[in-house]
mmCIF file of C-alpha atoms in Angstrom:
data_model
loop_
_atom_site.group_PDB
_atom_site.id
_atom_site.type_symbol
_atom_site.label_atom_id
_atom_site.label_comp_id
_atom_site.label_asym_id
_atom_site.label_seq_id
_atom_site.Cartn_x
_atom_site.Cartn_y
_atom_site.Cartn_z
ATOM 1 C CA MET A 1 -0.044 0.219 -0.012
ATOM 2 C CA LYS A 2 1.736 3.231 -1.128
ATOM 3 C CA ASN A 3 1.673 5.997 2.061
ATOM 4 C CA MET A 4 -0.880 8.769 1.991
ATOM 5 C CA THR A 5 0.362 12.674 2.016
ATOM 6 C CA VAL A 6 -0.058 14.024 5.416
ATOM 7 C CA ILE A 7 -0.608 17.353 5.798
ATOM 8 C CA VAL A 8 0.095 19.195 8.747
ATOM 9 C CA ASN A 9 -0.158 22.843 9.300
ATOM 10 C CA CYS A 10 3.821 23.216 10.317
ATOM 11 C CA PHE A 11 6.251 20.636 10.386
ATOM 12 C CA ASP A 12 7.245 18.759 14.189
ATOM 13 C CA TYR A 13 11.035 20.721 14.399
ATOM 14 C CA LYS A 14 12.414 18.486 17.254
ATOM 15 C CA ALA A 15 11.413 15.548 15.912
ATOM 16 C CA ILE A 16 12.334 16.378 12.682
ATOM 17 C CA ALA A 17 15.450 16.578 14.460
ATOM 18 C CA GLN A 18 15.894 13.556 16.659
ATOM 19 C CA LYS A 19 14.780 11.198 13.535
ATOM 20 C CA ALA A 20 18.217 13.055 11.419
ATOM 21 C CA HIS A 21 20.121 12.095 14.193
ATOM 22 C CA ARG A 22 18.780 9.084 14.360
ATOM 23 C CA ILE A 23 19.428 7.447 11.168
ATOM 24 C CA ASN A 24 21.886 9.568 10.520
ATOM 25 C CA LYS A 25 20.734 11.615 7.362
ATOM 26 C CA LEU A 26 20.003 15.584 6.096
ATOM 27 C CA PRO A 27 17.098 16.749 6.849
ATOM 28 C CA SER A 28 15.876 18.847 3.640
ATOM 29 C CA ILE A 29 13.174 20.771 2.735
ATOM 30 C CA VAL A 30 11.480 21.110 -1.074
ATOM 31 C CA CYS A 31 9.807 24.235 -1.833
ATOM 32 C CA TYR A 32 7.181 24.056 -4.860
ATOM 33 C CA GLU A 33 4.950 26.537 -6.747
ATOM 34 C CA ARG A 34 1.852 24.619 -7.739
ATOM 35 C CA PRO A 35 3.227 20.858 -8.206
ATOM 36 C CA ALA A 36 1.076 18.086 -9.773
ATOM 37 C CA ASP A 37 -0.841 16.686 -6.592
ATOM 38 C CA PHE A 38 -1.265 19.869 -5.294
ATOM 39 C CA PRO A 39 -2.132 22.337 -8.408
ATOM 40 C CA LYS A 40 -3.506 25.265 -6.659
ATOM 41 C CA LYS A 41 -0.721 25.316 -3.809
ATOM 42 C CA PHE A 42 2.908 26.061 -2.656
ATOM 43 C CA VAL A 43 3.913 22.932 -0.927
ATOM 44 C CA ALA A 44 6.911 22.017 1.419
ATOM 45 C CA ARG A 45 7.772 18.307 1.483
ATOM 46 C CA LEU A 46 10.195 16.671 3.924
ATOM 47 C CA PHE A 47 12.798 14.444 2.905
ATOM 48 C CA TYR A 48 15.850 12.575 4.599
ATOM 49 C CA LEU A 49 19.530 12.843 2.868
ATOM 50 C CA GLY A 50 22.259 11.022 2.641
ATOM 51 C CA ASN A 51 23.585 8.073 0.782
ATOM 52 C CA GLU A 52 19.936 6.950 -0.053
ATOM 53 C CA THR A 53 17.141 9.558 0.341
ATOM 54 C CA ILE A 54 13.926 9.338 2.096
ATOM 55 C CA THR A 55 11.303 10.722 1.268
ATOM 56 C CA THR A 56 8.119 11.140 3.425
ATOM 57 C CA ASN A 57 4.539 11.375 3.100
ATOM 58 C CA VAL A 58 4.781 14.977 4.957
ATOM 59 C CA VAL A 59 4.250 17.794 3.573
ATOM 60 C CA VAL A 60 2.949 21.921 4.710
ATOM 61 C CA THR A 61 1.041 23.547 2.460
ATOM 62 C CA GLY A 62 -0.384 27.372 1.778
ATOM 63 C CA ASP A 63 -2.011 29.536 -0.799
ATOM 64 C CA THR A 64 1.087 32.192 -1.180
ATOM 65 C CA TYR A 65 4.845 32.017 -0.891
ATOM 66 C CA ASP A 66 5.180 34.135 2.209
ATOM 67 C CA GLU A 67 1.423 31.801 3.830
ATOM 68 C CA LEU A 68 4.551 29.115 2.915
ATOM 69 C CA LEU A 69 7.305 30.074 4.620
ATOM 70 C CA GLU A 70 5.632 31.175 7.325
ATOM 71 C CA LYS A 71 4.172 27.888 8.292
ATOM 72 C CA ILE A 72 7.966 26.560 7.735
ATOM 73 C CA ASN A 73 9.974 29.227 9.385
ATOM 74 C CA PRO A 74 10.270 27.902 12.830
ATOM 75 C CA VAL A 75 11.587 24.444 11.650
ATOM 76 C CA LEU A 76 14.269 26.389 9.066
ATOM 77 C CA ASP A 77 15.225 28.536 12.245
ATOM 78 C CA TYR A 78 14.819 25.658 14.364
ATOM 79 C CA LEU A 79 17.408 23.122 12.864
ATOM 80 C CA GLY A 80 19.602 26.324 10.758
ATOM 81 C CA MET A 81 18.797 25.105 7.395
ATOM 82 C CA VAL A 82 20.184 27.532 4.062
ATOM 83 C CA LYS A 83 18.345 28.072 0.802
ATOM 84 C CA PHE A 84 19.539 26.653 -2.260
ATOM 85 C CA ASN A 85 17.757 28.300 -5.164
ATOM 86 C CA ARG A 86 16.189 25.263 -7.735
ATOM 87 C CA ALA A 87 19.254 23.775 -10.099
ATOM 88 C CA PRO A 88 19.595 23.754 -13.756
ATOM 89 C CA GLY A 89 17.615 20.252 -14.621
ATOM 90 C CA ASP A 90 14.874 20.344 -11.516
ATOM 91 C CA ASP A 91 11.753 20.097 -12.190
ATOM 92 C CA ASN A 92 9.671 23.782 -13.148
ATOM 93 C CA CYS A 93 7.533 23.639 -10.714
ATOM 94 C CA ILE A 94 10.912 23.776 -7.671
ATOM 95 C CA MET A 95 11.454 26.606 -6.159
ATOM 96 C CA GLU A 96 13.966 26.054 -3.373
ATOM 97 C CA VAL A 97 15.464 23.807 -1.580
ATOM 98 C CA TRP A 98 16.755 24.135 2.143
ATOM 99 C CA LEU A 99 19.646 21.994 3.792
#
């Protein structure tokens, strides 16, 4: 059975930090503008990076980019994440990546 997407109002930054430490992976948040599965929303998806990337089913959504940033800002601050702009070759709906 495929994991269903779980939409949360904000990321649980303490749980993210604890899991990243436990599995020895770097948390990453990818921000999208109107991806295919949420064509009217801005979306932030949680990943864990390492030798293998772990894609989670947890997302935060917003009607605007500013609303999305307001919702994810606590985890960005808590984890000291740094923004990287989309890279050439990334899907057009990817806006940025936070590591």
